[in-house]
CSV table of C-alpha atoms in Angstrom, one decimal:
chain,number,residue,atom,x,y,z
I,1412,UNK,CA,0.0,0.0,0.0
I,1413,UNK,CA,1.1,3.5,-0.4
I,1414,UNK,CA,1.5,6.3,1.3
I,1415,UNK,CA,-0.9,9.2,1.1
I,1416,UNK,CA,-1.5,12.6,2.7
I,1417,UNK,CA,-4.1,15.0,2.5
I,1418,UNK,CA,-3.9,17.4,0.0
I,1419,UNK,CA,-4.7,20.7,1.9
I,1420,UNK,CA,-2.9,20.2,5.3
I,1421,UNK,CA,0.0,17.0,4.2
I,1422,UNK,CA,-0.9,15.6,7.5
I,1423,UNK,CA,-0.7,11.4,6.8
I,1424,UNK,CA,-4.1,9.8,6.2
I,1425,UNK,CA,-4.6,5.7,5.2
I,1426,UNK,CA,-6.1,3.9,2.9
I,1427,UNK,CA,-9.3,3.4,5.3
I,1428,UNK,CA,-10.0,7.3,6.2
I,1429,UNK,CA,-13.0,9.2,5.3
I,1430,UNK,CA,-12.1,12.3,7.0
I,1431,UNK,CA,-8.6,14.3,7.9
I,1432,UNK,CA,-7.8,14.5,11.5
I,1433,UNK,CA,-6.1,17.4,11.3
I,1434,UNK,CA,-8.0,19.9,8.6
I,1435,UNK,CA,-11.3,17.8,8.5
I,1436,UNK,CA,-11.5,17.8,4.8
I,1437,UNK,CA,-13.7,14.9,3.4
I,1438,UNK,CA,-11.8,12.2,2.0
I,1439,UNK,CA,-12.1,9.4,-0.3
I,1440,UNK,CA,-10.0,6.9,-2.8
I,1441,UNK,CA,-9.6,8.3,-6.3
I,1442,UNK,CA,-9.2,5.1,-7.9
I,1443,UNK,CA,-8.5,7.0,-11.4
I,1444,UNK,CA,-5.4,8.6,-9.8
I,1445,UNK,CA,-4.7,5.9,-7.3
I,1446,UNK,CA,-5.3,8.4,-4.5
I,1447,UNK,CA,-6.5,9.3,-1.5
I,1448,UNK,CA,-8.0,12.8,-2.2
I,1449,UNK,CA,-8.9,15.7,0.0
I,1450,UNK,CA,-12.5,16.7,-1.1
I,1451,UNK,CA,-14.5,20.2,-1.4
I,1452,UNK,CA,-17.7,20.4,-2.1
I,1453,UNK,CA,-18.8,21.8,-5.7
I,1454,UNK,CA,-23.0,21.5,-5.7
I,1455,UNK,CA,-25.0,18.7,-6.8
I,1456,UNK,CA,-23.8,16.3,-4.7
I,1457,UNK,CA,-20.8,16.7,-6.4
I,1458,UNK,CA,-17.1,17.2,-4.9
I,1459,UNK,CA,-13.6,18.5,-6.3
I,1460,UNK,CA,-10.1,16.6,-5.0
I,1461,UNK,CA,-7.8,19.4,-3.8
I,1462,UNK,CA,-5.1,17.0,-5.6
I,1463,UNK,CA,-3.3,19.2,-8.9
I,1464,UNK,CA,-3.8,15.5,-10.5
I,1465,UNK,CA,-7.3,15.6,-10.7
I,1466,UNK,CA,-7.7,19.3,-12.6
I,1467,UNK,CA,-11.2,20.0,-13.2
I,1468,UNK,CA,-12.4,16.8,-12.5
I,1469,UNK,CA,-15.2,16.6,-10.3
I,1470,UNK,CA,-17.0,13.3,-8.6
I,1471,UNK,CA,-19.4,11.4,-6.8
I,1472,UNK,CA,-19.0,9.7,-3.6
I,1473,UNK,CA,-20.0,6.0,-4.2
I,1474,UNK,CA,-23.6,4.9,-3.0
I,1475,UNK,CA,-21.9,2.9,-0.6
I,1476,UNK,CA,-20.0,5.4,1.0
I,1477,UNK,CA,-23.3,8.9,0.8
I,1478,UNK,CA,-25.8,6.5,2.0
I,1479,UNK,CA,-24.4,3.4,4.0
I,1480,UNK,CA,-21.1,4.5,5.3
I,1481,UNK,CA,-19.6,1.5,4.3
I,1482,UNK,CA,-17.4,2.8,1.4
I,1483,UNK,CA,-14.4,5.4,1.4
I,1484,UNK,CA,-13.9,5.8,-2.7
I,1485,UNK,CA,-15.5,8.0,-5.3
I,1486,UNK,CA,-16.8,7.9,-8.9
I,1487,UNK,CA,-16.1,9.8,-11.6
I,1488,UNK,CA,-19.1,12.4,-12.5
I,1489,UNK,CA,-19.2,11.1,-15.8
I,1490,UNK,CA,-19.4,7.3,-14.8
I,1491,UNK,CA,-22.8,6.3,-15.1
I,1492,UNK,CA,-22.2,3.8,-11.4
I,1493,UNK,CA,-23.4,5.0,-8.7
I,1494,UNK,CA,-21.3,2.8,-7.0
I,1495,UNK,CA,-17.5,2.6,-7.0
I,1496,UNK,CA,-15.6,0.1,-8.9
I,1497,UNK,CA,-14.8,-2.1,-5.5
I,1498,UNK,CA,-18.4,-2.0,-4.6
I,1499,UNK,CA,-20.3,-2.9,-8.1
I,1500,UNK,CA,-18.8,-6.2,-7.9
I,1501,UNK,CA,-20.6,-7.7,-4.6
I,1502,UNK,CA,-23.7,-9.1,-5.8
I,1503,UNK,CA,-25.3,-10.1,-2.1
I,1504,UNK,CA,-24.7,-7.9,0.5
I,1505,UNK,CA,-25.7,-9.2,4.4
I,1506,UNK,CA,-28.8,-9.8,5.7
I,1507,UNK,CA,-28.7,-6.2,7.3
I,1508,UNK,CA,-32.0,-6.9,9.6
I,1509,UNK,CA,-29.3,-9.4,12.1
I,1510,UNK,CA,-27.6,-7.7,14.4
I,1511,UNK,CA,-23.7,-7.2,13.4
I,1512,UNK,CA,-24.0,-7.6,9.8
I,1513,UNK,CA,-23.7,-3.8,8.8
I,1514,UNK,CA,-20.0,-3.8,10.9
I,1515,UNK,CA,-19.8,-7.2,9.0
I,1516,UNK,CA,-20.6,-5.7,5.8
I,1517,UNK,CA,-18.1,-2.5,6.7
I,1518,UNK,CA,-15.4,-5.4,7.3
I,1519,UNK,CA,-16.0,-7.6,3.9
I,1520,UNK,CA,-15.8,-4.4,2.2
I,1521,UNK,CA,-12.5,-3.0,3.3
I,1522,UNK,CA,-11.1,-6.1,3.2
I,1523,UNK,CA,-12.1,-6.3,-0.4
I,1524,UNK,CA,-10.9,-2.8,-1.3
I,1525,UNK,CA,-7.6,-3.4,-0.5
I,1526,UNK,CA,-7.6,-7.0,-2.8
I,1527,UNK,CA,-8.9,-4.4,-5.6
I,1528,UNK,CA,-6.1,-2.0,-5.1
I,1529,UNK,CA,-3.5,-4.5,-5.1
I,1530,UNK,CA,-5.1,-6.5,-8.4
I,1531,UNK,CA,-5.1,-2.4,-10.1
I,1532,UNK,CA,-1.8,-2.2,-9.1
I,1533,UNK,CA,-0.9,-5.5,-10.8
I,1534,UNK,CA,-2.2,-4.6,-13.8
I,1535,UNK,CA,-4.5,-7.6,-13.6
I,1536,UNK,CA,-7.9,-8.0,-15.4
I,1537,UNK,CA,-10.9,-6.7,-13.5
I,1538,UNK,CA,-14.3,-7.0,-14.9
I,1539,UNK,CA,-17.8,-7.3,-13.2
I,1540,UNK,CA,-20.4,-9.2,-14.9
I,1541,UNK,CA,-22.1,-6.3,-16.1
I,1542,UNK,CA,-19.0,-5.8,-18.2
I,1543,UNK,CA,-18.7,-9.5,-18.5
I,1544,UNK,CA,-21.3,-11.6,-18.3
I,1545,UNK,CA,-18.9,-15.0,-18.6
I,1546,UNK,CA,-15.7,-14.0,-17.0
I,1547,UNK,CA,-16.1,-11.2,-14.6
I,1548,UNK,CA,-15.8,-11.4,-10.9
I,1549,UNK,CA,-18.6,-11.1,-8.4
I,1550,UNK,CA,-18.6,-11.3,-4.8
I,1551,UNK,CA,-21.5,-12.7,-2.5
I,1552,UNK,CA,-21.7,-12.5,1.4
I,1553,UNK,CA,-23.6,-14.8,2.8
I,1554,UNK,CA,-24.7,-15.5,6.6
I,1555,UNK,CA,-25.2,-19.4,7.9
I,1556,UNK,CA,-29.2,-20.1,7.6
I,1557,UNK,CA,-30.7,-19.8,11.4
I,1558,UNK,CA,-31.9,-23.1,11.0
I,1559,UNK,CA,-29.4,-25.5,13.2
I,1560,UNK,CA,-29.7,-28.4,11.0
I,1561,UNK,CA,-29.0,-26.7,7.5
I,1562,UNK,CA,-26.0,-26.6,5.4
I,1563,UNK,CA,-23.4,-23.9,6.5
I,1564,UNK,CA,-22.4,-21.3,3.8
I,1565,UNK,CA,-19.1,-22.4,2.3
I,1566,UNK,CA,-16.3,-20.0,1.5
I,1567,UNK,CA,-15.1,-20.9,-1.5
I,1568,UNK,CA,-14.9,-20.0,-5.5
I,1569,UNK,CA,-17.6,-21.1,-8.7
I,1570,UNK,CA,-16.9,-19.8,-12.2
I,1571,UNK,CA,-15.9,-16.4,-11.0
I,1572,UNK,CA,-18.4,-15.8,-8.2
I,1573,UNK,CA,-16.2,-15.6,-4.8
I,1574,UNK,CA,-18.8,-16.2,-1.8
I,1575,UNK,CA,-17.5,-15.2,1.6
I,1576,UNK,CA,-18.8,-16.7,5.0
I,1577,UNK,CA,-20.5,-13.4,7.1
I,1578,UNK,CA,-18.6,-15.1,10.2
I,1579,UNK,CA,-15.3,-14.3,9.0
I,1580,UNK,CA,-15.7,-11.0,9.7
I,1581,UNK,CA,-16.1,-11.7,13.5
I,1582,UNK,CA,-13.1,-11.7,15.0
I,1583,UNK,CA,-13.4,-14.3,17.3
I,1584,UNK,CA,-15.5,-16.5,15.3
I,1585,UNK,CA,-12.5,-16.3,13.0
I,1586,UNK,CA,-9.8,-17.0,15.6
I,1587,UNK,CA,-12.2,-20.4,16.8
I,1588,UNK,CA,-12.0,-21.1,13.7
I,1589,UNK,CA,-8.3,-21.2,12.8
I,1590,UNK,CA,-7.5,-22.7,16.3
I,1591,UNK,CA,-10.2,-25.7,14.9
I,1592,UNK,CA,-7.8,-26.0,11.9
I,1593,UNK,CA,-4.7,-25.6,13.5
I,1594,UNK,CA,-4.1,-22.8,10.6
I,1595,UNK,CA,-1.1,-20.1,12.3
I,1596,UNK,CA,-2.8,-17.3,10.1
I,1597,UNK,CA,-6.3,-17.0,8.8
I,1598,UNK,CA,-7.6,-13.6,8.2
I,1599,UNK,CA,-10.0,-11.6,6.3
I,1600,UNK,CA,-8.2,-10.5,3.3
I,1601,UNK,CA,-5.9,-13.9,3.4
I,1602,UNK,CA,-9.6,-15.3,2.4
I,1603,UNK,CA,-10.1,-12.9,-0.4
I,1604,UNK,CA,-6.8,-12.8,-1.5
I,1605,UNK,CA,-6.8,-16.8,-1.9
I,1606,UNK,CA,-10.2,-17.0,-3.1
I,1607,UNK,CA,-9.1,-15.1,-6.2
I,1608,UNK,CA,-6.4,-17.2,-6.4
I,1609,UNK,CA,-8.8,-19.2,-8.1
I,1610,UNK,CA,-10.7,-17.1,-10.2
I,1611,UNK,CA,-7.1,-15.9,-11.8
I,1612,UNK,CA,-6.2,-19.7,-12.3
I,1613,UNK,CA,-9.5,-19.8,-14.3
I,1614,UNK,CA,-8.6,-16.6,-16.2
I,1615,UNK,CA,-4.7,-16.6,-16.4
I,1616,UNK,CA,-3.7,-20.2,-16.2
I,1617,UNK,CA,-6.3,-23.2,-17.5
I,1618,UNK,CA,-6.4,-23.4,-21.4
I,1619,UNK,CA,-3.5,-21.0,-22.3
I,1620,UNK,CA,0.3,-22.0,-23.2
I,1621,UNK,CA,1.2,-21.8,-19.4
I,1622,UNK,CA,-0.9,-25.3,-17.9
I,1623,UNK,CA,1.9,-27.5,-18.8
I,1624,UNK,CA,4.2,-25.3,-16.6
I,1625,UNK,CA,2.1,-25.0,-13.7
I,1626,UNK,CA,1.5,-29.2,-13.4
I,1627,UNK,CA,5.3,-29.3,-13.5
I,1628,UNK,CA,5.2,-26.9,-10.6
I,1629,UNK,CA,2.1,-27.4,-9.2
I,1630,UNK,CA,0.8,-31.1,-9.8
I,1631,UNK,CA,-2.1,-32.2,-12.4
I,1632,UNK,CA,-5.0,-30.5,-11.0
I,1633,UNK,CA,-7.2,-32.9,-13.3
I,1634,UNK,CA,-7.0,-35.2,-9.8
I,1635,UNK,CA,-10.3,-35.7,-7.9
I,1636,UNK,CA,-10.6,-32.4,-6.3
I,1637,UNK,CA,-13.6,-33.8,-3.7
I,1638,UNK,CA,-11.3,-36.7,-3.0
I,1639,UNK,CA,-8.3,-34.7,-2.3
I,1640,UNK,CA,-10.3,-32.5,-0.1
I,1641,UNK,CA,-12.4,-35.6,1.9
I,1642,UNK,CA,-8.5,-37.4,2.4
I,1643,UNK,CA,-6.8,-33.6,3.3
I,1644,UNK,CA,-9.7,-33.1,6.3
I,1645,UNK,CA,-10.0,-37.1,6.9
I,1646,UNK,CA,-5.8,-37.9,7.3
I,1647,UNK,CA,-3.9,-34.4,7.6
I,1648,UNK,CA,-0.8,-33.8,5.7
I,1649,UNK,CA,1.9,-35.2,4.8
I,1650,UNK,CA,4.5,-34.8,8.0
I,1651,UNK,CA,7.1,-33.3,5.3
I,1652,UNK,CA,4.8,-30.9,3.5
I,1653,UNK,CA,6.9,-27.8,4.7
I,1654,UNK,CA,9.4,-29.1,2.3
I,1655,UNK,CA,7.1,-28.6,-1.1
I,1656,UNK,CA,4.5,-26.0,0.3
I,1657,UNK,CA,3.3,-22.6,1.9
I,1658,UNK,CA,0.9,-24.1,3.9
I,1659,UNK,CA,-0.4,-27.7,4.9
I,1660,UNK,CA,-3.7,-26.7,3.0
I,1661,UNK,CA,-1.7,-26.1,-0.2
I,1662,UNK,CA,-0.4,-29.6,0.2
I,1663,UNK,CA,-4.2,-30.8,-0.6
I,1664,UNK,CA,-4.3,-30.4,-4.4
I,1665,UNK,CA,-2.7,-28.3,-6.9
I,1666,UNK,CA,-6.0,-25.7,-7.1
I,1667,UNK,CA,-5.3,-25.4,-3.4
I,1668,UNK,CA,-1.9,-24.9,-4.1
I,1669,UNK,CA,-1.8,-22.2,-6.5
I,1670,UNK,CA,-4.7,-20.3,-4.3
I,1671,UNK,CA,-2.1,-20.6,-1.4
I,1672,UNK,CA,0.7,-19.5,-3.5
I,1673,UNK,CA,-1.6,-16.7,-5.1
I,1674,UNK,CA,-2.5,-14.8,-2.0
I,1675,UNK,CA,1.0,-15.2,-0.5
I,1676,UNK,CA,2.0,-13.5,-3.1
I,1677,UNK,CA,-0.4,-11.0,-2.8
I,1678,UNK,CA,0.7,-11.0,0.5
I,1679,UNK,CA,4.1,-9.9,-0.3
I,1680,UNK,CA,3.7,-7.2,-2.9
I,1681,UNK,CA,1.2,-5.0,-0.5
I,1682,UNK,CA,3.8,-5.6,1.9
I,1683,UNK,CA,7.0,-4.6,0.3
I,1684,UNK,CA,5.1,-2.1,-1.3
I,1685,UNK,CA,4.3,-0.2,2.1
I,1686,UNK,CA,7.9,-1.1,3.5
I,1687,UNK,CA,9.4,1.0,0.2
I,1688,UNK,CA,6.4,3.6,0.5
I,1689,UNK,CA,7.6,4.9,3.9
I,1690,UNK,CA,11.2,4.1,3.2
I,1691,UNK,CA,12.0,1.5,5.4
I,1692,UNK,CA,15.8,0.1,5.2
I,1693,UNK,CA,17.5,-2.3,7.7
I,1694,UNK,CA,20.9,-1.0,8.0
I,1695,UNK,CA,22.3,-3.3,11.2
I,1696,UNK,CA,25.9,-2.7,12.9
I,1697,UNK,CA,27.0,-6.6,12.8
I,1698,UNK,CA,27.6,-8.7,10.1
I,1699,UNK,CA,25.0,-11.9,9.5
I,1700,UNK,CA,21.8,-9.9,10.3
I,1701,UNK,CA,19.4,-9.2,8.0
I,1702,UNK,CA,19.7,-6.0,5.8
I,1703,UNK,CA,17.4,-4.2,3.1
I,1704,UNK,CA,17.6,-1.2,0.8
I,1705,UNK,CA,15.1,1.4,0.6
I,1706,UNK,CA,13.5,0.5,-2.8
I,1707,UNK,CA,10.7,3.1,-3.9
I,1708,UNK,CA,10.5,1.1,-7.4
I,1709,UNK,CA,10.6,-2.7,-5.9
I,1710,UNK,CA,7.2,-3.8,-6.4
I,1711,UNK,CA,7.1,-2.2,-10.0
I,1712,UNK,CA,10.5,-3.0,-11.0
I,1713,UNK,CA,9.2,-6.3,-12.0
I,1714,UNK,CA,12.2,-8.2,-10.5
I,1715,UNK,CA,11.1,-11.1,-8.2
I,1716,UNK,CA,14.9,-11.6,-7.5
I,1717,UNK,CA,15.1,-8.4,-5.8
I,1718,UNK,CA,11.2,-8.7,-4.0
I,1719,UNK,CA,12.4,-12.0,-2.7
I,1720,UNK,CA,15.6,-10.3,-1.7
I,1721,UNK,CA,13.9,-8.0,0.4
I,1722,UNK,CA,11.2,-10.6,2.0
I,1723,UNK,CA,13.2,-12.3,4.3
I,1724,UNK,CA,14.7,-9.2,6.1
I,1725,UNK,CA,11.3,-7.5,6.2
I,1726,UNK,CA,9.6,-10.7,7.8
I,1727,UNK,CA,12.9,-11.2,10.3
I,1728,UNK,CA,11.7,-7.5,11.5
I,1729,UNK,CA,7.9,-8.0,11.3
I,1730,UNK,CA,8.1,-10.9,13.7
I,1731,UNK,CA,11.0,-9.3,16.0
I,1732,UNK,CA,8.6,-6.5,16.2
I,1733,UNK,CA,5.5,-8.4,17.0
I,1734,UNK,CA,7.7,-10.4,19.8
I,1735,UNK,CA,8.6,-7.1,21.2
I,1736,UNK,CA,4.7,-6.6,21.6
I,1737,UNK,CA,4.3,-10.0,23.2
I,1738,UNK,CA,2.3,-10.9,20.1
I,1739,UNK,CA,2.6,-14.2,17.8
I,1740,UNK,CA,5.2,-13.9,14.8
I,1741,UNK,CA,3.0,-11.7,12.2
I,1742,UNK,CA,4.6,-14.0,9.0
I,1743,UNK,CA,4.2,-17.8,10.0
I,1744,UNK,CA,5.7,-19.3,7.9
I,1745,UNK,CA,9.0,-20.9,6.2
I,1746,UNK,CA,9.3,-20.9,2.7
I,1747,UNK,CA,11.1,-23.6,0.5
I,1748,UNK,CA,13.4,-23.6,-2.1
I,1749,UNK,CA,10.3,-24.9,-4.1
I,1750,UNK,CA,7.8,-22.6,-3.0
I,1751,UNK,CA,9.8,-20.3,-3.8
I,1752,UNK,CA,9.8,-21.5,-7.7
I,1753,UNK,CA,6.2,-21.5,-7.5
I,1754,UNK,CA,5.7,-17.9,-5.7
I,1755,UNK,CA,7.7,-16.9,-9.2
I,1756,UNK,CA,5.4,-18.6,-11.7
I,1757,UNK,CA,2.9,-16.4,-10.0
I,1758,UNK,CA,5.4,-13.8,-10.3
I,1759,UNK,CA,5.7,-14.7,-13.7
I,1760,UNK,CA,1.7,-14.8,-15.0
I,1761,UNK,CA,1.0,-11.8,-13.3
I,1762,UNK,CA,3.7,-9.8,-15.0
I,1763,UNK,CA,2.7,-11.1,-18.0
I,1764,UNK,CA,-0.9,-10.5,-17.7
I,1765,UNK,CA,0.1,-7.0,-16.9
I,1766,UNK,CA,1.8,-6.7,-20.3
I,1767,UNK,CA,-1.3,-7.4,-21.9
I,1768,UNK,CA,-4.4,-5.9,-19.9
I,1769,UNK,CA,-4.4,-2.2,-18.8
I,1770,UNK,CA,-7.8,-1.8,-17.7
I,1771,UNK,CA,-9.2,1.9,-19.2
I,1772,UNK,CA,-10.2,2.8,-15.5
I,1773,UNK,CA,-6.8,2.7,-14.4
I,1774,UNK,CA,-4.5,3.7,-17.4
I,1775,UNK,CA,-4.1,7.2,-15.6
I,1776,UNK,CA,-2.4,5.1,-12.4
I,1777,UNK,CA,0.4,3.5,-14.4
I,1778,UNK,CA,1.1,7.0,-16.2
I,1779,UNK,CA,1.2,8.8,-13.1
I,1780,UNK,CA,3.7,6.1,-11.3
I,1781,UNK,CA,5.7,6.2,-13.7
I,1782,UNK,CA,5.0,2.5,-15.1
C-alpha cells in the first residue's frame, strides 16, 4: 500500500480514512489517480479533490460510502455507477436486519478494497459481470441459515463468483475457527486474496500456453478435487509438507496450491510495497543480520529476484517486532526452495498478464507512477 496525505494540510491519512484528522477535509479513494483525495464540495452532490492531478475533474461519492457509510472511494461524475468500482462487484450484501452484519458488511468491504487496489496495481484484469457476463468477478456474502440443521455457507470460489462466509468478519469466530484447523494465520483479506487465487487460475492459467508449466510446478490439477479435499480433512498432511509447500492446506491439491501461493504473493507485494512507500531500510551494525535497501520502485520494477531479496529481512523485523509486543510472529511461515519457484510462476503470469491488460479505469495510475 502506499502512502498518502491530505492534499490541503500534508498531515498522513490511510487507505481506510473518510475524514482528515487534522484539517477535517472529506476524504475518499480516487481510484482514477490511485489516490486518497482531499474533497471540497462543488453542488449537486458533487465534490472536487484538492489534488493538482485531478484538474477540473469533479465526482461522486459511491452509494456505498453517501448512504451506508460503508465505502471510502469515489466515482467519476461522468461514470454512469453510482457505486464505485470495488463495490459494483458484490452481488449479495448481508442480511442487514441481524444484528452485526452492517459492521460485518463494513469489514467484507474494506477487506475487499484493499484486494482491488492491489489486483489495479498488478495490472491484472478486473471485470464485473455487467461488463462480463462469462468471465467477470462477483462477490456474495452470505450468513449461515438460522436453521441449526441446514448446510453452513461455504467460502469458496464457482466460475468467477467468490462467496464469503458473514462469520469471518467476526473476529473471534475467525480465531475459533483457525484454532479448529490448527491454521497459524487466517484472516479476512488472506480469504479474499486466496479466493481469487482461483478465479485468476481460471482466467490466467487453464487453457493457455502456461498449464503445462504449472502441473510441473504445481501437480495435475485434473486429480479428484472432492477426494483430495475428503482425504486432506480425513488424514492431515503429509508430515514433510513444509518441504514442497506454503501451507499444509496447499499440500491438498494443486487448485489449493496455486490459491495458497496466489494470495501469498499478494501477500508480499502490499507488503513490500508499504515497507518501500515509507522508506523502510535495515541497516544493522553486525555482520549476519538481516539487511534491506530502501527501494521506492521494488514492487514495480518487476524483479522477483530483488522482492524476494527483500522478504526475508522484512519478515525477520515483522516478527522481531511483534515479539517485542508479546504478540505471535506476524509471517508464520517458512518458505522452500520450491515454494519459492512457485511464488515466481505467480510472479511470472502476473507480470505477463500485466503486459497485456491495462484496464481503461486505471491507465491514468500507471502513467502517473511512472509504469
Amino acid at each position: 500500500m502506499k502512502t498518502f496525505h491530505c492534499d490541503e494540510c500534508d498531515q498522513l491519512v490511510f487507505f481506510e480514512n473518510v475524514t482528515c484528522l487534522r484539517c477535517g477535509h472529506a476524504l475518499a479513494f480516487l481510484p482514477d489517480l490511485a489516490d486518497m483525495g482531499a474533497l471540497v464540495p462543488a453542488g449537486d452532490n458533487l465534490w472536487r479533490a484538492l489534488t493538482p492531478a485531478a484538474e477540473d475533474q469533479s465526482y461522486r461519492l459511491c452509494a456505498n460510502y453517501s448512504e451506508r457509510n460503508v465505502c471510502n472511494w469515489a466515482v467519476r461524475d461522468e461514470d454512469e455507477h453510482t457505486l464505485c468500482e470495488s463495490c459494483r462487484l458484490t452481488q449479495v450484501i448481508p442480511d442487514l436486519s441481524r444484528p452485526g452484519h452492517k459492521e460485518s458488511w463494513y469489514k467484507l468491504e474494506v477487506a475487499k478494497r484493499r484486494l482491488v487496489y492491489s489486483l489495479m496495481m498488478l495490472r491484472l484484469p478486473i471485470l464485473n459481470r455487467t461488463e462480463d457476463p462469462e468471465q467477470g468477478l462477483a462477490f456474495e456474502f452470505l450468513a449461515d441459515p438460522t436453521d441449526p440443521k441446514a448446510k453452513p455457507v461455504l467460502t469458496g470460489h464457482t466460475a468467477g463468483l467468490i462467496t464469503i462466509n458473514v462469520a469471518e468478519a467476526d473476529d473471534a469466530e475467525r480465531e475459533r475457527r483457525r484454532l479448529t484447523l490448527h491454521e497459524p494465520y487466517r484472516t479476512l483479506l488472506g480469504h479474499f486474496r486466496h479466493e481469487s487465487g482461483h478465479y485468476y487460475w481460471d482466467r490466467l492459467i487453464q487453457n493457455t500456453s502456461r498449464l503445462e508449466s504449472f502441473r510441473e510446478l504445481f501437480g495435475d490439477e485434473r486429480a479428484s478435487y472432492g477426494e483430495a479435499l475428503e482425504a486432506h480433512y480425513r488424514h492431515g498432511p503429509a508430515a514433510n509438507w513444509p518441504d514442497q509447500f506454503i501451507s499444509s492446506y496447499a499440500s491438498a491439491h494443486p487448485w489449493e496450491d496455486w490459491a495458497e501461493t496466489w494470495a501469498h504473493f499478494l501477500h508480499m507485494t502490499d507488503t513490500l510495497e508499504t515497507a518501500a512507500a515509507a522508506g523502510l531500510a535495515l541497516q544493522p551494525r553486525r555482520r549476519n543480520v538481516p539487511a534491506m535497501k530502501a527501494d521506492p520502485k521494488l514492487v514495480q520494477s518487476g524483479s522477483f529476484e530483488r522482492m524476494i531479496a527483500a522478504w526475508f529481512p522484512l519478515t525477520y523485523l515483522l516478527n522481531n517486532l511483534n515479539r517485542g509486543l508479546g504478540l505471535a510472529d506476524g509471517y508464520p511461515f517458512v518458505i522452500s526452495r520450491p515454494t519459492i519457484e512457485k511464488l515466481r510462476f505467480v510472479h511470472e503470469t502476473v507480470m505477463a498478464a500485466g503486459q497485456r491488460t491495462v484496464p481503461s479505469a486505471t491507465t491514468s495510475w500507471f502513467s502517473r507512477l511512472g509504469w
